[in-house]
Amino acid sequence: MTSNPGQDIAERKMQFLFHLRSKGVTDNRVLTAMEQIDRGPFIQGFFADRAYEDTPLPIPCGQTISQPSVVALMTQALNVQPRDKVLEVGTGSGYQAAILSQLGRRIYTVERHRELIRAARKIFEQQDLSNITAITGDGSFGLPEQAPFDKIIVTAAAEDPPGPLLSQLRVGGIMVVPVGQSDAVQSLIKVTRTDAGFDYEELRPVRFVPLLEGLGKDEYT
């Protein structure tokens, strides 16, 4: 008896969404975005057949694509609304930006490795994700020319929430950022800007690559 590829994919997606719910992802808009954006195209080569596994996987330039449950939980904490302008620091594979594109009005994503930006732009174009602007640059300084942002998400760990990014968050806005030393387990922090300053909420332990200043080495050659 031969298997039906379409049925297999549908079953894997159903299991994938069930797993996300079991991890605490309850926002239906986030679950719909996770269903609509296939992780497969963002993973190349040897690991492509592991796209539906809830595990981080290596991508070029020594970076990783985060596990789907962490992407979903960070997105849920960000609470992106349809009119929001969002900044992502650390494009990586482009998967997180693609998820955000289903939820917000305009997504700006900054990556220090030009190779990753080129690959991500190609996927965004193929999938007609026209509300994403992908930029090669030092994301630790944000994008002051586009500030303020309604939401900011950082996909690399900083020792503290970066000051330039906090200053580019509008009052009432939310930033989600992993905080901690790069060689230890970090904490995912939700920062909300208020009229009086910033409120901090610790969400869960995570492990991310460190947030580095400057461009990737390949950009100087």
C-alpha atoms as one frame of an Amber mdcrd trajectory, in Angstrom:
protein
   0.000   0.000   0.000   1.530   3.293  -1.118   1.402   6.397   1.050  -0.170
   9.643  -0.091   2.454  12.435   0.104  -0.220  15.115   0.498  -1.851  13.180
   3.326   1.543  12.620   4.998   2.298  16.354   4.917  -1.156  17.223   6.276
  -0.656  14.741   9.105   2.784  16.112   9.920   1.372  19.649   9.995  -1.427
  18.557  12.294   1.082  16.923  14.655   3.279  20.021  14.389   0.421  22.335
  15.479  -0.657  19.952  18.229   2.910  19.976  19.554   2.974  23.802  19.539
  -0.242  23.887  21.563   1.251  21.401  24.044   4.190  23.790  24.498   1.873
  26.644  25.478   1.137  28.334  22.154  -2.530  29.289  22.473  -2.817  32.378
  20.244  -4.841  31.297  17.200  -3.309  33.992  14.966   0.174  32.725  15.804
  -0.851  29.102  15.213  -2.365  30.057  11.851   0.851  31.869  10.856   2.907
  28.840  11.879   0.648  26.660   9.730   0.802  28.997   6.727   4.598  29.401
   6.672   6.348  26.128   5.846   9.682  25.822   7.678  11.016  23.562   4.913
  12.273  26.213   2.443  14.289  27.893   5.218  16.379  24.750   5.841  18.743
  23.623   3.105  20.707  20.466   2.438  21.203  17.621   4.885  18.693  18.881
   7.473  15.814  19.687   5.079  13.844  16.558   6.002  13.810  17.624   9.668
  11.778  20.792   9.072   8.834  19.629  11.178  10.953  18.609  14.156  10.846
  20.904  17.168  14.587  21.372  17.293  17.086  24.105  16.359  19.073  23.300
  13.218  22.318  24.707  11.776  22.264  27.177   8.896  25.210  28.893   7.122
  27.548  31.436   8.781  27.611  29.480  12.042  24.029  30.437  12.860  20.937
  28.369  13.704  17.253  28.320  12.869  15.375  28.294  16.176  13.071  25.462
  17.123   9.476  26.188  16.047   8.053  26.177  19.581  10.481  28.945  20.615
   9.649  30.953  17.464   5.945  30.578  18.254   6.301  31.463  21.945   8.417
  34.544  21.168   5.884  35.616  18.546   3.013  35.071  20.960   4.754  37.188
  23.637   5.285  39.960  21.078   1.510  40.237  20.506   1.847  41.637  16.971
  -1.234  43.485  15.729  -2.270  44.018  12.082  -1.153  47.682  11.987   2.183
  47.103  13.761   5.606  48.016  12.413   8.054  45.382  13.672  11.853  45.254
  13.873  13.638  41.904  13.976  17.326  41.822  14.912  18.963  38.697  13.499
  17.312  37.533  10.272  19.099  34.186  10.195  17.175  31.887   7.862  14.278
  34.364   7.555  11.777  31.984   9.166  10.888  34.237  12.110  10.429  37.263
   9.822   8.154  35.210   7.568   5.973  34.284  10.559   5.822  37.947  11.616
   4.849  38.971   8.074   1.544  37.135   8.543   0.721  39.195  11.629   2.016
  42.774  11.228   1.843  45.548   8.640   5.551  46.028   8.008   8.519  43.887
   9.063  12.093  45.203   9.062  14.735  42.537   9.634  18.462  43.208  10.065
  21.265  40.643   9.727  25.057  41.045   9.962  25.757  38.284   7.381  25.060
  39.305   3.785  24.916  35.651   2.673  21.969  35.022   4.997  20.158  38.175
   3.847  20.524  37.149   0.199  19.113  33.679   0.882  16.248  35.050   3.009
  15.290  37.673   0.400  15.087  34.950  -2.235  12.618  32.955  -0.117  10.580
  36.070   0.737  10.308  36.821  -2.986   9.388  33.229  -3.878   6.644  33.247
  -1.249   5.446  36.761  -2.140   6.099  38.098   1.364   6.200  41.685   0.156
   5.839  43.385   3.550   9.352  42.343   4.693  12.379  44.621   4.250  15.616
  42.668   4.808  18.765  44.700   5.479  22.440  43.844   5.974  23.686  45.769
   8.976  24.593  45.860  12.649  21.271  45.081  14.290  22.515  45.917  17.781
  21.968  49.580  16.848  18.501  48.938  15.436  17.142  51.075  12.597  16.858
  54.626  13.949  15.675  55.970  10.590  12.549  53.780  10.824  11.896  54.206
  14.564   9.768  54.123  16.579   8.671  50.499  16.308   5.538  48.959  17.781
   7.338  45.682  18.400  10.995  44.569  18.441  12.224  40.975  18.522  15.861
  39.973  19.017  16.939  36.478  17.979  20.404  36.587  19.570  21.323  36.885
  23.230  22.501  40.183  24.728  23.962  40.622  28.215  21.285  43.273  28.788
  18.417  44.569  26.629  20.312  46.845  24.178  19.839  50.556  24.920  19.559
  51.634  21.245  16.735  49.122  20.729  14.896  50.195  23.892  15.040  53.805
  22.697  13.482  52.815  19.350  10.455  51.185  20.998   7.363  53.366  21.130
   5.477  53.892  24.384   3.154  50.907  24.727   5.442  48.817  22.540   6.913
  45.403  23.367  10.384  43.952  22.890  11.187  40.245  23.291  14.894  39.491
  23.774  17.050  36.648  25.158  19.298  38.004  27.921  22.339  36.355  29.504
  25.901  35.178  28.932  26.366  33.347  25.635  27.935  30.281  27.275  25.073
  29.764  29.729  21.328  29.303  29.595  19.698  32.654  28.966  16.337  34.081
  29.961  13.758  35.221  27.438  12.628  38.675  28.562   9.537  40.634  27.566
  10.058  44.396  27.851   7.075  46.762  27.706   7.712  50.491  27.350   5.475
  52.653  29.540   5.201  56.389  30.120   7.260  55.862  33.287   9.985  53.652
  31.751  10.231  49.928  31.081   8.543  46.887  32.629  10.413  43.575  32.475
   8.891  40.103  32.544  10.929  36.900  32.532   9.289  34.296  30.280  11.415
  31.133  30.093  14.981  29.816  29.806  16.361  29.708  26.245  19.659  29.305
  24.421  20.603  31.590  21.533  23.789  32.575  19.711  25.286  35.811  21.119
  24.328  39.234  19.780  27.510  40.612  18.204  28.302  44.137  17.069  29.600
  44.857  13.574  29.135  42.937  10.346  30.049  39.293   9.801  33.674  38.631
   8.752  32.556  37.759   5.247  31.329  41.349   4.780  34.836  42.788   4.971
  36.366  40.631   2.239
